[in-house]
PDB file of C-alpha atoms in Angstrom:
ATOM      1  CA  UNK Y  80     -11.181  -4.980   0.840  1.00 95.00           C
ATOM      2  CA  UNK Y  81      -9.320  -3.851  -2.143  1.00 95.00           C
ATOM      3  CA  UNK Y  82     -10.028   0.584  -3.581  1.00 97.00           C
ATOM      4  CA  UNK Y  83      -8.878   0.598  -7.040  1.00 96.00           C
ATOM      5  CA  UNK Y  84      -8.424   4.002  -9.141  1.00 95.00           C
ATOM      6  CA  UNK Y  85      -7.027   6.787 -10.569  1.00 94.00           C
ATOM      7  CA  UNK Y  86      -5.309   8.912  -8.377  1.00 92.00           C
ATOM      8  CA  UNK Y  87      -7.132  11.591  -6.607  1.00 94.00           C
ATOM      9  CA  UNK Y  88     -10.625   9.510  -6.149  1.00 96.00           C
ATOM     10  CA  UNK Y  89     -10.676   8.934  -2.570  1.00 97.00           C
ATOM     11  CA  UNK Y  90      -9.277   5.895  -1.881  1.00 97.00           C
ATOM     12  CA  UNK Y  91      -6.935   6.579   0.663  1.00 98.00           C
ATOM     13  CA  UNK Y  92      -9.587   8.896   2.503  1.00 98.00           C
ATOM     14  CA  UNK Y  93     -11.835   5.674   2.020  1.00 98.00           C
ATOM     15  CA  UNK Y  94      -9.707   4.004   3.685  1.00 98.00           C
ATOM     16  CA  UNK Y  95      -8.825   5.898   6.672  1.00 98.00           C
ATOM     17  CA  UNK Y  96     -12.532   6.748   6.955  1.00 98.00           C
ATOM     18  CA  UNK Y  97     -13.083   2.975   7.607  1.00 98.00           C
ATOM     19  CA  UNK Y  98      -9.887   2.485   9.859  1.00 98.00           C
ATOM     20  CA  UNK Y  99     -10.922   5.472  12.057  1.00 98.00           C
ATOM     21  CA  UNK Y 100     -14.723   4.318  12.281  1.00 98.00           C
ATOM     22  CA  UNK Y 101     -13.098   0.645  13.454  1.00 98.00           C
ATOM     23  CA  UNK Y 102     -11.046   2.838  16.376  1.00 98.00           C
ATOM     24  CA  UNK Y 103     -14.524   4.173  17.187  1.00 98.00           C
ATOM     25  CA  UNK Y 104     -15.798   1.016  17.566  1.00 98.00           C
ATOM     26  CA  UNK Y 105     -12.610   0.190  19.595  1.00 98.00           C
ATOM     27  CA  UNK Y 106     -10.951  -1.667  17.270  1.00 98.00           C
ATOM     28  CA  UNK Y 107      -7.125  -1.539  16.750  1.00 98.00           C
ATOM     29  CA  UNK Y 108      -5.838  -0.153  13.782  1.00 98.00           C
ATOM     30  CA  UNK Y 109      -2.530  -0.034  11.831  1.00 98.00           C
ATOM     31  CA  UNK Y 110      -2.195   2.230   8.778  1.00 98.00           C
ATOM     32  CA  UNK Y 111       1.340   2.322   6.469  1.00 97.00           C
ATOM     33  CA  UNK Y 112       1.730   2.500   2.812  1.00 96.00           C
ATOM     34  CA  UNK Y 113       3.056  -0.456   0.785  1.00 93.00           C
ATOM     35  CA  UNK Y 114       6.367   0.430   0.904  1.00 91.00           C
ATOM     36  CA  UNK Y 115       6.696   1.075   5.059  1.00 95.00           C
ATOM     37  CA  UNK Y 116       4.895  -2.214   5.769  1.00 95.00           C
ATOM     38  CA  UNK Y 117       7.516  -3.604   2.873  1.00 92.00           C
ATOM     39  CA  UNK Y 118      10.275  -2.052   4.904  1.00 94.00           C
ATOM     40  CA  UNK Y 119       9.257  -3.330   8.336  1.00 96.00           C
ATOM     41  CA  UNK Y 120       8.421  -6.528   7.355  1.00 96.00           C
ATOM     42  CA  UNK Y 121      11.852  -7.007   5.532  1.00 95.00           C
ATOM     43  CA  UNK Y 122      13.364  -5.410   8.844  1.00 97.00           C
ATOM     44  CA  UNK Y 123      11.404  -8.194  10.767  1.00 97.00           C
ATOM     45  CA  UNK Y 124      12.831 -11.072   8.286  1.00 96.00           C
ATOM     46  CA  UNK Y 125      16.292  -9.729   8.852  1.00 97.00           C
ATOM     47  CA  UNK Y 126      16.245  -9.771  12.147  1.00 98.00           C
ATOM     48  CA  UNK Y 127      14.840 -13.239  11.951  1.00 98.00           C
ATOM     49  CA  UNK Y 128      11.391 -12.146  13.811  1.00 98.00           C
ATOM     50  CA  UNK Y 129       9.176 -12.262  10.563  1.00 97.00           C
ATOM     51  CA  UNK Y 130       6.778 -14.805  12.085  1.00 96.00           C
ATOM     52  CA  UNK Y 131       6.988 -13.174  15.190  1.00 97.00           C
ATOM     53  CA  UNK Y 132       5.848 -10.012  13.545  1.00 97.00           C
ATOM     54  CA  UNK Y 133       3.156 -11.267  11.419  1.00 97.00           C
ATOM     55  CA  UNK Y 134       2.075 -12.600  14.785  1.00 96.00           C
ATOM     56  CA  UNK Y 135       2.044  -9.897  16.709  1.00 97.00           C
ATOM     57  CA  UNK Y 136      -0.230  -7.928  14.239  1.00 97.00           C
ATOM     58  CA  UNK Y 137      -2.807  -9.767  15.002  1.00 96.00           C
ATOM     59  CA  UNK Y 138      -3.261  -7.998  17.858  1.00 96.00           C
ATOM     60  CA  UNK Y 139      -4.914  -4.819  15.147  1.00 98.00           C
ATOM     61  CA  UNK Y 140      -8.395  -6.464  13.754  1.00 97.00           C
ATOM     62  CA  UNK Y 141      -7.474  -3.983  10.572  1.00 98.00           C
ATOM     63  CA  UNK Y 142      -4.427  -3.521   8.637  1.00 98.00           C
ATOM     64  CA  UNK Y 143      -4.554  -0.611   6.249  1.00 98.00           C
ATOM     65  CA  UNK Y 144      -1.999  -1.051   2.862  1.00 97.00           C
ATOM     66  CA  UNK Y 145      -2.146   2.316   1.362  1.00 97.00           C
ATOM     67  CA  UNK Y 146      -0.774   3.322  -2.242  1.00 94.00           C
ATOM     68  CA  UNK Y 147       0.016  -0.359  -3.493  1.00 92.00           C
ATOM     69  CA  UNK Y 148       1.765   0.072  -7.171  1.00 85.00           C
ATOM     70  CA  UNK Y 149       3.355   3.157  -6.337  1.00 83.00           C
ATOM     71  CA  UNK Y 150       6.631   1.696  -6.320  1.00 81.00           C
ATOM     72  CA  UNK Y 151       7.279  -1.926  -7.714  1.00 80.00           C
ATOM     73  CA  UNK Y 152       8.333  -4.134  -5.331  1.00 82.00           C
ATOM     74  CA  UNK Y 153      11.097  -6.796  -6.083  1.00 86.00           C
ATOM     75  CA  UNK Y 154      10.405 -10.759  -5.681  1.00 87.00           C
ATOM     76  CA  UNK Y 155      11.575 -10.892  -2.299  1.00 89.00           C
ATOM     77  CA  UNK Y 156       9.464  -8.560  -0.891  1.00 88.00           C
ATOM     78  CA  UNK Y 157       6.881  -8.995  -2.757  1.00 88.00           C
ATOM     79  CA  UNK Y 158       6.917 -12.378  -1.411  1.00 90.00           C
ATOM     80  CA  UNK Y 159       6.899 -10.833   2.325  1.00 93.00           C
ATOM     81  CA  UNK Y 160       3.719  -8.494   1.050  1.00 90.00           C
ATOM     82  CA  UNK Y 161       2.210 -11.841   0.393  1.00 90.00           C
ATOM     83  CA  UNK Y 162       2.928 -13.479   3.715  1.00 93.00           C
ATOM     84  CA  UNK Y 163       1.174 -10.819   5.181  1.00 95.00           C
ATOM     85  CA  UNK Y 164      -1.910 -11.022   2.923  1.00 93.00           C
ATOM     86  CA  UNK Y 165      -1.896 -15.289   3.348  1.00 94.00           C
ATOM     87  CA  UNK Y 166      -1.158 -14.301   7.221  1.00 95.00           C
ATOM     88  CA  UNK Y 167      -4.166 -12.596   7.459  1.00 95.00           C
ATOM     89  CA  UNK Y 168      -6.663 -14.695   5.308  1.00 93.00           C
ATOM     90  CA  UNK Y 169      -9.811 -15.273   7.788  1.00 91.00           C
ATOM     91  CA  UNK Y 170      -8.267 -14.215  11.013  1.00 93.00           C
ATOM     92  CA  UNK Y 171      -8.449 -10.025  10.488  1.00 96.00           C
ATOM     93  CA  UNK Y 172      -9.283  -7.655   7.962  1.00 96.00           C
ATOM     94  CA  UNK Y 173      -6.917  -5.890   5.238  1.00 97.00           C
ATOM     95  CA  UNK Y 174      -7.904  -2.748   3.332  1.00 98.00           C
ATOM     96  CA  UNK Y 175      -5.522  -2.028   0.245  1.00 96.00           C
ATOM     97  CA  UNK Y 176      -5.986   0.725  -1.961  1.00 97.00           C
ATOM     98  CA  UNK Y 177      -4.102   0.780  -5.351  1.00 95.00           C
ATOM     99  CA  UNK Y 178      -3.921   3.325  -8.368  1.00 93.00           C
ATOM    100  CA  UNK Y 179      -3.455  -0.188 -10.477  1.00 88.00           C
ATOM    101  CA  UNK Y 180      -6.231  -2.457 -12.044  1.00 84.00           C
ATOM    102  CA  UNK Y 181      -6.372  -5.651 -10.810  1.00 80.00           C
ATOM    103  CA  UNK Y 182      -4.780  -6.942 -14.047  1.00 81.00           C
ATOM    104  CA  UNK Y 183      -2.006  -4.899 -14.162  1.00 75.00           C
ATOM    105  CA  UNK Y 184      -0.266  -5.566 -10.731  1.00 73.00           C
ATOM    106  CA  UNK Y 185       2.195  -8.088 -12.141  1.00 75.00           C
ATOM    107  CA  UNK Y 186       3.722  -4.185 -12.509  1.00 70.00           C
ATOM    108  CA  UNK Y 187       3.858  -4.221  -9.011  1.00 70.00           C
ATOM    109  CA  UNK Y 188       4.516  -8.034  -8.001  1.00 74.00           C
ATOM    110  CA  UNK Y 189       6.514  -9.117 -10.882  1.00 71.00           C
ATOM    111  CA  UNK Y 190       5.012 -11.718 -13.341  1.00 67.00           C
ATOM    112  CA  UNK Y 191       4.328 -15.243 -11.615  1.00 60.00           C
ATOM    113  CA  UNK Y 192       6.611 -18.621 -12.622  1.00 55.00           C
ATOM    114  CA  UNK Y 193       5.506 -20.255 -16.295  1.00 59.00           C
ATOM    115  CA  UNK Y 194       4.341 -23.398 -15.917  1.00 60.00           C
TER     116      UNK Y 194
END
């Protein structure tokens, strides 16, 4: 599930709403903005666990990415930040909330390869 708008609207409280109504139902939850779960999962890579970490968060049915396109991220990580969406694709559930249209998060991501 992707929130996108202007700051202030209530995405991140959208968010959390969500993520604390999953604990309710006894669900395990992680919640970090873009640039901690950038951080840890470049930690993980460095430390040559990155697999190993994706891994182990599948033990949390929901991931939370708060505040994606506050700060651009460069190719490399960006490249972990999509690890962790492909990761996840049909075995748990990702909420990211961005202040960025859709169109414009080649901003955040940097522009893909010409063909």
């Amino acid at each position: 599930m992707v929130f996108v708008g202007p700051t202030g609207t209530g995405k991140t409280h959208l968010a959390v709403a969500l993520g604390v109504r999953a604990c309710q139902a006894g669900h395990r939850v992680l919640f970090a903005t873009a640039a901690e779960w950038a951080a840890r999962l470049a930690d993980a890579r460095a430390a040559g666990r990155l697999d190993a970490e994706l891994t182990a968060l599948d033990d949390h049915p929901l991931l939370i990415v708060d505040e994606v396109g506050c700060t651009p991220l460069d190719p490399a990580t960006a490249g972990l930040f999509f690890q962790l969406v492909a990761h996840r694709y049909e075995r748990a559930s990702l909420i990211v909330t961005s202040d960025r249209p859709l169109g414009r998060w080649d901003e955040v991501f940097g522009r893909p390869p010409r063909r």
